[in-house]
């Protein structure tokens, strides 16, 4: 009876992941098989995939190869029914040229650059074409005389 | 009691004024180069430049407030792009460096100038002496009111002191105040000469300068005002109107299409833009075509990154 119990316990506990679980992940293998980016860029793309799909719960996240740039891109929707966005994942040690950015922008969907650091932390940066006017700073008021009085006190 | 020097000043001003009113709408801005840096000296030209959307930056020390740099005066330092745009518009002329010119100065003018200086010196000396006498009188009168000597004694003492003052007084040359007329000497050319000089703009033609200029020209054409962006690590700050009235919208970073930017730098400047509520613009000059009008491409790094 105790052996039976033990066997049941073992069934309930998850098997520990092998150290190279990333390499065996179907999505990682899919990205590698696109045969476009180098292994560092594919690794970065995979980490971004995990973040989008599992942490941020994006829908329909998929990997796309861009042969022109020799890079793997990711596509997905932030929420059901929203338009697809394109994410450009890059490891931090790489450089970025404006031409590559323009190529990705030319795809037409909203673009995010995601930079992956060596500790796997991610930073997203949205990019778009043209001149995007920023939101105005908050709390702008005409100070009137107060501002001049303040300055005079300082001197 | 006009001195000859004052007379000359007045005459020249009247001439300049009439010439300027004739050429008012096509007033050419004189630019003096200090090394590679274009400078504008005349107040009316600073105004003209600003009306054309060329802001520049004041870099001159103020005589009465030398030890600060919150408020600065002339000259106005222009960005190379600002100067070049003015030249392209036909509104700027490079004023040649007069020290290199053949020193064929009008000897009569030199003589008049020195005579004027001498007059000024005598006048100033007389004024200082008069001032000292007044002070002496006042001090001695006060002293007399305190003491109780006789009237005649005190009068005599005052007279003696005044005489001693006059004999012993000397006004040193080094104490003389000299007026520098920036509107006159060497800084004005008549409009005809300026139009002739307008063709002569020194242009360094490396790719980076070229990109910067094209971006500057394109944004200016769209009606924005641009200043240098040293504090923000970019190339320009872009304002929707005069910088005195608006906050900047954009920090411009000029790069070539194929130049590789380190990602850390991209993130750093994007972060900075986010903190100061300005959009960072990556700007490049597009593919070259037959004419000079390449398209400039702009990519905005949105100031709010993804949450």
Short mmCIF file of C-alpha atoms in Angstrom, two decimals, chain B residues 64-228:
data_model
loop_
_atom_site.label_atom_id
_atom_site.label_comp_id
_atom_site.label_asym_id
_atom_site.label_seq_id
_atom_site.Cartn_x
_atom_site.Cartn_y
_atom_site.Cartn_z
CA UNK B 64 27.90 94.87 -16.15
CA UNK B 65 27.22 91.25 -15.24
CA UNK B 66 30.33 89.38 -16.30
CA UNK B 67 30.35 86.59 -13.76
CA UNK B 68 27.25 84.71 -14.74
CA UNK B 69 25.88 82.97 -17.77
CA UNK B 70 22.16 83.10 -17.20
CA UNK B 71 21.83 86.25 -19.24
CA UNK B 72 24.19 86.67 -22.12
CA UNK B 73 24.53 89.21 -24.85
CA UNK B 74 25.83 89.50 -28.39
CA UNK B 75 27.28 87.94 -30.44
CA UNK B 76 24.74 85.37 -31.46
CA UNK B 77 26.36 82.07 -32.26
CA UNK B 78 24.69 80.16 -35.06
CA UNK B 79 24.66 76.44 -35.64
CA UNK B 80 26.51 75.60 -38.85
CA UNK B 81 23.14 74.50 -40.23
CA UNK B 82 21.53 77.81 -39.37
CA UNK B 83 24.23 79.74 -41.14
CA UNK B 84 24.10 77.51 -44.15
CA UNK B 85 20.33 77.78 -44.39
CA UNK B 86 20.55 81.57 -44.26
CA UNK B 87 23.15 81.49 -47.00
CA UNK B 88 21.01 79.17 -49.13
CA UNK B 89 18.08 81.55 -48.69
CA UNK B 90 20.32 84.36 -49.90
CA UNK B 91 19.89 86.20 -46.63
CA UNK B 92 23.40 85.90 -45.23
CA UNK B 93 26.78 87.21 -46.24
CA UNK B 94 30.13 86.28 -44.86
CA UNK B 95 31.90 89.43 -43.74
CA UNK B 96 35.57 88.91 -44.42
CA UNK B 97 37.94 89.13 -41.53
CA UNK B 98 39.18 92.72 -41.65
CA UNK B 99 42.49 91.95 -39.95
CA UNK B 100 43.60 90.05 -43.02
CA UNK B 101 42.75 92.86 -45.33
CA UNK B 102 45.23 95.28 -46.74
CA UNK B 103 45.43 97.95 -44.02
CA UNK B 104 44.68 100.78 -46.38
CA UNK B 105 42.83 102.79 -43.82
CA UNK B 106 41.70 106.30 -44.44
CA UNK B 107 44.31 108.42 -42.59
CA UNK B 108 41.86 111.27 -42.23
CA UNK B 109 39.42 109.02 -40.39
CA UNK B 110 42.20 107.81 -38.12
CA UNK B 111 43.16 111.40 -37.32
CA UNK B 112 39.58 112.32 -36.58
CA UNK B 113 39.20 109.31 -34.37
CA UNK B 114 42.27 110.17 -32.33
CA UNK B 115 41.16 113.80 -32.06
CA UNK B 116 37.80 112.57 -30.83
CA UNK B 117 39.46 110.37 -28.25
CA UNK B 118 41.56 113.27 -27.04
CA UNK B 119 38.50 115.48 -26.67
CA UNK B 120 36.71 112.78 -24.78
CA UNK B 121 39.71 112.41 -22.51
CA UNK B 122 39.80 116.13 -21.71
CA UNK B 123 36.09 116.24 -21.07
CA UNK B 124 36.16 113.25 -18.82
CA UNK B 125 39.12 114.69 -16.90
CA UNK B 126 37.26 117.94 -16.38
CA UNK B 127 34.16 116.09 -15.22
CA UNK B 128 36.10 114.02 -12.71
CA UNK B 129 37.84 117.09 -11.34
CA UNK B 130 34.55 118.93 -10.95
CA UNK B 131 33.14 115.93 -9.20
CA UNK B 132 36.02 115.79 -6.76
CA UNK B 133 35.73 119.49 -6.00
CA UNK B 134 32.07 119.09 -5.18
CA UNK B 135 32.85 116.22 -2.87
CA UNK B 136 35.61 118.16 -1.20
CA UNK B 137 33.35 121.14 -0.66
CA UNK B 138 30.67 119.01 0.84
CA UNK B 139 33.05 117.24 3.19
CA UNK B 140 34.62 120.47 4.32
CA UNK B 141 31.27 122.15 4.84
CA UNK B 142 30.15 119.27 7.01
CA UNK B 143 33.37 119.48 8.94
CA UNK B 144 32.97 123.19 9.39
CA UNK B 145 29.47 122.74 10.73
CA UNK B 146 30.82 120.36 13.34
CA UNK B 147 33.73 122.56 14.41
CA UNK B 148 33.28 126.09 15.53
CA UNK B 149 36.03 127.99 13.74
CA UNK B 150 35.54 131.43 12.26
CA UNK B 151 33.96 131.89 8.85
CA UNK B 152 37.04 133.49 7.24
CA UNK B 153 39.38 130.77 8.43
CA UNK B 154 37.21 128.04 7.02
CA UNK B 155 36.79 129.86 3.68
CA UNK B 156 40.52 130.23 3.38
CA UNK B 157 41.05 126.58 4.20
CA UNK B 158 38.54 125.58 1.55
CA UNK B 159 40.18 127.72 -1.08
CA UNK B 160 43.59 126.30 -0.25
CA UNK B 161 42.33 122.77 -0.47
CA UNK B 162 40.62 123.42 -3.80
CA UNK B 163 43.79 124.90 -5.25
CA UNK B 164 45.85 122.00 -4.00
CA UNK B 165 43.36 119.62 -5.56
CA UNK B 166 43.52 121.34 -8.93
CA UNK B 167 47.30 121.40 -8.96
CA UNK B 168 47.73 117.87 -7.82
CA UNK B 169 44.96 116.38 -9.93
CA UNK B 170 45.75 114.11 -12.83
CA UNK B 171 43.35 111.98 -14.77
CA UNK B 172 45.14 108.85 -15.96
CA UNK B 173 44.61 107.62 -19.52
CA UNK B 174 43.82 104.17 -18.27
CA UNK B 175 40.79 105.45 -16.39
CA UNK B 176 39.22 106.86 -19.51
CA UNK B 177 35.99 105.33 -20.70
CA UNK B 178 36.04 104.50 -24.41
CA UNK B 179 32.90 103.80 -26.37
CA UNK B 180 33.00 100.94 -28.86
CA UNK B 181 30.49 101.49 -31.61
CA UNK B 182 29.59 98.04 -32.81
CA UNK B 183 27.11 99.50 -35.24
CA UNK B 184 29.85 101.35 -37.02
CA UNK B 185 33.45 100.26 -37.19
CA UNK B 186 34.14 97.32 -39.48
CA UNK B 187 30.81 95.59 -38.91
CA UNK B 188 28.70 97.22 -41.55
CA UNK B 189 28.84 96.75 -45.26
CA UNK B 190 26.46 98.46 -47.57
CA UNK B 191 23.76 96.16 -48.97
CA UNK B 192 25.34 95.89 -52.43
CA UNK B 193 28.57 94.55 -51.01
CA UNK B 194 26.66 92.11 -48.86
CA UNK B 195 24.74 90.69 -51.79
CA UNK B 196 28.05 90.15 -53.52
CA UNK B 197 29.47 88.36 -50.51
CA UNK B 198 26.40 86.19 -50.11
CA UNK B 199 27.68 83.62 -52.58
CA UNK B 200 30.68 82.76 -50.50
CA UNK B 201 29.74 80.18 -47.86
CA UNK B 202 32.34 77.74 -46.58
CA UNK B 203 30.76 74.29 -46.43
CA UNK B 204 32.30 71.17 -44.97
CA UNK B 205 30.73 68.31 -46.84
CA UNK B 206 30.99 65.20 -44.77
CA UNK B 207 28.03 62.87 -44.50
CA UNK B 208 27.17 63.74 -40.95
CA UNK B 209 27.07 67.51 -41.58
CA UNK B 210 25.05 66.88 -44.68
CA UNK B 211 22.50 64.74 -42.84
CA UNK B 212 22.24 67.29 -40.04
CA UNK B 213 21.67 70.07 -42.53
CA UNK B 214 19.01 68.20 -44.49
CA UNK B 215 17.12 67.37 -41.32
CA UNK B 216 17.41 70.99 -40.16
CA UNK B 217 16.18 72.35 -43.45
CA UNK B 218 13.28 69.91 -43.66
CA UNK B 219 12.03 70.60 -40.15
CA UNK B 220 12.42 74.33 -40.64
CA UNK B 221 10.43 74.02 -43.85
CA UNK B 222 7.66 72.37 -41.88
CA UNK B 223 7.54 75.44 -39.68
CA UNK B 224 9.33 74.17 -36.59
CA UNK B 225 11.92 76.15 -34.69
CA UNK B 226 15.15 74.36 -33.87
CA UNK B 227 17.86 74.91 -31.33
CA UNK B 228 20.84 72.89 -30.30
#
